Every structure is written in structure tokens, then in C-alpha cells.
Amino acid sequence: MLGVVVTVVLWPVVAVLTLLASLEDLAEWCLSSKARARARARAHDVEEQREAISAHALDQLFDGDWTAAAGQFLLHWYGHSSHPRRLLVLTPDRIVLAAPPKRVSVRQTERMVVVAEIAGADARVEDPLLGIHRSDRLRVLFHDASWLTVVTDEERSEIHMHLMRRSRSDADVIGTGSHS
């Protein structure tokens, strides 16, 4: 008789605790499925970005022609400094590249020197993935259609932002020009 009384009294408490545990499991499953969906979406975006980089040959250093302007430029550029860090600066009429001096020692990255300048008529910097994917890759496209890839420290560097602003202003100019 005592067992029946204890069971009748404790049964609602056990039922409520079981229901709460089930609700917790359900909430955990819903949250984890959202997290899984976000992770799948991120992985899909990364895969699309990787495919776009490969499709635009941004995973290659340059077009492979050492006799073209890009190949000759690379030979000249690396002849001035073997240090892997480079600084790319865009000016209104040229592309300027700086690097530490050839004999690298402590703190040389702070003393960059100009190792090459390319006139705006000879080359331009572009972001082939602009508006498609965020990327840390840029392309220097030379007048003879040869090119080289520049990898930046961040996906949206100041140069990327400049190219985005320039493409928007070019689109605005084209858009306002067609209405006249």
C-alpha cells in the first residue's frame, strides 16, 4: 500500500522531469541542426571560393611565361630582395612595390625600399573575384595580357576596398551616362 502511495505521489514529478529532459534534448537537437546547417553553408562557401580561385588561376603565381612582362617583372622583383614580404602601393598613375633590402637582418621589414614601379599604362591591379567571393588574392594584369597574382595579408585589404569603391564609382558613371 505504501508503494502505491509513493508511486502515485512521485509519478507526476518523474513525468515532469522526463518531459523537461525530452524538451532539453529537442532544443539541443534544434540548435545543433542550425549549427550544422551554418557549418555546411560555410564549408560550401569555402569550397566555392576555392573553385573560383582555381578557375581564375589565382592559385598560381603568374601565367608561366618568363619572357612576357609579368615573368620579366618577377625576375627583376626577386632580384632586388629575397625577403618574402612585399608591400604593394597603388598611386593614381603607377603601381609601386617595396621590399626589405636584399641582405635581410633583424627588423628589416620595417625598412622597406622601393624595388619596382610599374606605370599605370603598363599594368593595372584587379580583383577577379570582386563581388563574387571575399579573397586575399589580387592580380596585376600587364599590357601584354600576362599577369601575376599577389596574395594579401587579409581578405579585404585596403587595395580590395579601393578596387570596390572604384568599381562602384565606375558603375555610377556608366549608370548616369546612359540616362542622358
CSV table of C-alpha atoms in Angstrom, one decimal:
chain,number,residue,atom,x,y,z
A,1,MET,CA,0.0,0.0,0.0
A,2,LEU,CA,2.9,2.3,0.8
A,3,GLY,CA,4.4,1.6,-2.6
A,4,VAL,CA,1.2,2.6,-4.4
A,5,VAL,CA,1.0,5.9,-2.4
A,6,VAL,CA,4.7,6.7,-3.1
A,7,THR,CA,4.2,5.8,-6.8
A,8,VAL,CA,1.1,8.0,-7.1
A,9,VAL,CA,2.8,10.9,-5.4
A,10,LEU,CA,6.2,10.6,-7.3
A,11,TRP,CA,4.8,9.7,-10.7
A,12,PRO,CA,3.8,13.3,-11.7
A,13,VAL,CA,7.2,14.6,-10.5
A,14,VAL,CA,9.0,11.9,-12.6
A,15,ALA,CA,6.8,12.6,-15.6
A,16,VAL,CA,7.5,16.3,-15.4
A,17,LEU,CA,11.3,15.6,-15.1
A,18,THR,CA,11.1,13.2,-18.1
A,19,LEU,CA,9.2,15.8,-20.1
A,20,LEU,CA,11.8,18.5,-19.3
A,21,ALA,CA,14.6,16.2,-20.3
A,22,SER,CA,12.9,15.5,-23.6
A,23,LEU,CA,12.4,19.2,-24.2
A,24,GLU,CA,16.1,19.8,-23.5
A,25,ASP,CA,17.1,17.1,-25.9
A,26,LEU,CA,14.8,18.6,-28.5
A,27,ALA,CA,16.2,22.1,-28.0
A,28,GLU,CA,19.7,20.7,-28.2
A,29,TRP,CA,18.9,18.9,-31.4
A,30,CYS,CA,17.3,22.0,-33.0
A,31,LEU,CA,20.3,24.1,-32.0
A,32,SER,CA,22.8,21.6,-33.3
A,33,SER,CA,21.0,21.2,-36.6
A,34,LYS,CA,21.2,25.0,-37.0
A,35,ALA,CA,24.9,24.9,-36.2
A,36,ARG,CA,25.3,22.0,-38.6
A,37,ALA,CA,23.5,24.0,-41.3
A,38,ARG,CA,25.7,27.0,-40.7
A,39,ALA,CA,28.8,24.8,-40.8
A,40,ARG,CA,27.6,23.2,-44.1
A,41,ALA,CA,26.9,26.7,-45.6
A,42,ARG,CA,30.4,27.9,-44.5
A,43,ALA,CA,32.0,24.8,-46.0
A,44,HIS,CA,30.1,25.2,-49.2
A,45,ASP,CA,31.2,28.9,-49.4
A,46,VAL,CA,34.8,27.9,-48.8
A,47,GLU,CA,34.6,25.3,-51.5
A,48,GLU,CA,33.0,27.7,-54.0
A,49,GLN,CA,35.7,30.3,-53.1
A,50,ARG,CA,38.4,27.7,-53.7
A,51,GLU,CA,36.9,26.7,-57.0
A,52,ALA,CA,36.6,30.4,-58.1
A,53,ILE,CA,40.3,31.0,-57.1
A,54,SER,CA,41.3,28.0,-59.2
A,55,ALA,CA,39.0,28.9,-62.1
A,56,HIS,CA,40.7,32.4,-62.3
A,57,ALA,CA,44.1,30.8,-61.8
A,58,LEU,CA,44.7,32.9,-58.7
A,59,ASP,CA,46.3,29.8,-57.1
A,60,GLN,CA,49.2,30.3,-59.5
A,61,LEU,CA,52.0,32.8,-59.0
A,62,PHE,CA,51.9,34.0,-62.6
A,63,ASP,CA,50.9,33.0,-66.1
A,64,GLY,CA,54.0,30.9,-66.6
A,65,ASP,CA,55.6,32.9,-69.5
A,66,TRP,CA,59.0,34.1,-68.3
A,67,THR,CA,59.5,36.1,-71.5
A,68,ALA,CA,56.3,38.1,-71.0
A,69,ALA,CA,56.1,41.3,-69.0
A,70,ALA,CA,54.9,39.5,-65.8
A,71,GLY,CA,57.7,36.9,-65.9
A,72,GLN,CA,60.3,39.6,-66.6
A,73,PHE,CA,58.9,41.7,-63.8
A,74,LEU,CA,59.1,38.8,-61.3
A,75,LEU,CA,62.7,38.1,-62.2
A,76,HIS,CA,63.5,41.8,-61.7
A,77,TRP,CA,61.5,42.0,-58.5
A,78,TYR,CA,63.0,39.0,-56.8
A,79,GLY,CA,66.5,40.0,-57.9
A,80,HIS,CA,66.2,43.1,-55.6
A,81,SER,CA,65.2,41.2,-52.4
A,82,SER,CA,64.8,37.6,-51.4
A,83,HIS,CA,62.7,38.5,-48.4
A,84,PRO,CA,59.1,37.1,-48.8
A,85,ARG,CA,57.3,40.2,-47.5
A,86,ARG,CA,56.4,42.8,-50.1
A,87,LEU,CA,54.4,46.0,-50.0
A,88,LEU,CA,52.1,46.9,-52.9
A,89,VAL,CA,51.0,50.6,-53.1
A,90,LEU,CA,48.6,52.0,-55.7
A,91,THR,CA,49.1,55.6,-56.7
A,92,PRO,CA,46.9,57.4,-59.3
A,93,ASP,CA,49.4,56.7,-62.1
A,94,ARG,CA,51.5,53.7,-61.0
A,95,ILE,CA,51.9,50.6,-59.0
A,96,VAL,CA,54.7,50.7,-56.5
A,97,LEU,CA,56.3,47.6,-54.9
A,98,ALA,CA,58.6,47.8,-51.9
A,99,ALA,CA,60.6,45.2,-50.1
A,100,PRO,CA,63.3,45.0,-47.4
A,101,PRO,CA,66.9,45.3,-48.6
A,102,LYS,CA,68.5,42.2,-50.2
A,103,ARG,CA,70.5,41.3,-47.1
A,104,VAL,CA,67.8,40.7,-44.6
A,105,SER,CA,68.6,41.0,-40.9
A,106,VAL,CA,66.6,41.9,-37.8
A,107,ARG,CA,63.8,44.4,-38.2
A,108,GLN,CA,64.5,44.8,-42.0
A,109,THR,CA,60.7,44.5,-42.7
A,110,GLU,CA,60.4,48.0,-41.1
A,111,ARG,CA,62.8,49.5,-43.6
A,112,MET,CA,61.1,48.8,-46.9
A,113,VAL,CA,62.6,50.3,-50.0
A,114,VAL,CA,61.0,50.7,-53.4
A,115,VAL,CA,62.2,47.8,-55.7
A,116,ALA,CA,59.9,48.4,-58.6
A,117,GLU,CA,57.4,50.8,-60.1
A,118,ILE,CA,55.0,50.0,-62.9
A,119,ALA,CA,53.4,52.8,-64.9
A,120,GLY,CA,49.6,52.8,-65.0
A,121,ALA,CA,49.8,52.4,-68.8
A,122,ASP,CA,51.8,49.2,-68.4
A,123,ALA,CA,49.7,47.4,-65.8
A,124,ARG,CA,46.7,47.5,-63.6
A,125,VAL,CA,45.6,45.8,-60.4
A,126,GLU,CA,42.3,43.9,-60.4
A,127,ASP,CA,40.3,41.7,-58.2
A,128,PRO,CA,38.8,39.0,-60.4
A,129,LEU,CA,36.6,37.8,-57.6
A,130,LEU,CA,35.2,41.3,-56.7
A,131,GLY,CA,31.6,40.9,-55.9
A,132,ILE,CA,31.7,37.1,-56.1
A,133,HIS,CA,33.8,36.0,-53.2
A,134,ARG,CA,36.0,37.5,-50.5
A,135,SER,CA,39.5,36.7,-51.3
A,136,ASP,CA,43.1,37.5,-50.3
A,137,ARG,CA,44.2,37.4,-54.0
A,138,LEU,CA,44.7,40.2,-56.4
A,139,ARG,CA,46.0,40.2,-60.0
A,140,VAL,CA,48.5,42.5,-61.6
A,141,LEU,CA,47.5,42.5,-65.3
A,142,PHE,CA,50.2,43.7,-67.7
A,143,HIS,CA,49.6,45.4,-71.0
A,144,ASP,CA,50.6,42.2,-72.9
A,145,ALA,CA,47.9,40.3,-71.0
A,146,SER,CA,50.4,38.5,-68.9
A,147,TRP,CA,49.7,38.6,-65.2
A,148,LEU,CA,50.9,37.7,-61.7
A,149,THR,CA,49.0,37.0,-58.5
A,150,VAL,CA,49.5,39.0,-55.3
A,151,VAL,CA,48.4,37.4,-52.0
A,152,THR,CA,47.4,40.0,-49.4
A,153,ASP,CA,47.6,39.6,-45.6
A,154,GLU,CA,43.8,39.9,-45.3
A,155,GLU,CA,40.8,39.1,-47.4
A,156,ARG,CA,39.6,42.7,-47.6
A,157,SER,CA,42.8,44.7,-47.7
A,158,GLU,CA,42.8,48.4,-48.4
A,159,ILE,CA,43.5,47.7,-52.0
A,160,HIS,CA,40.5,45.4,-52.2
A,161,MET,CA,38.4,48.2,-50.7
A,162,HIS,CA,39.9,50.8,-53.2
A,163,LEU,CA,39.0,48.5,-56.1
A,164,MET,CA,35.5,48.0,-54.8
A,165,ARG,CA,35.0,51.8,-54.4
A,166,ARG,CA,36.4,52.4,-57.9
A,167,SER,CA,34.2,49.7,-59.5
A,168,ARG,CA,31.1,51.3,-57.8
A,169,SER,CA,32.1,54.8,-59.0
A,170,ASP,CA,32.7,53.4,-62.5
A,171,ALA,CA,29.3,51.8,-62.4
A,172,ASP,CA,27.7,55.1,-61.2
A,173,VAL,CA,29.4,57.0,-64.0
A,174,ILE,CA,28.2,54.4,-66.6
A,175,GLY,CA,24.7,54.5,-65.0
A,176,THR,CA,24.4,58.3,-65.1
A,177,GLY,CA,25.9,58.4,-68.5
A,178,SER,CA,23.3,56.1,-70.0
A,179,HIS,CA,20.4,58.2,-68.7
A,180,SER,CA,21.5,61.4,-70.5
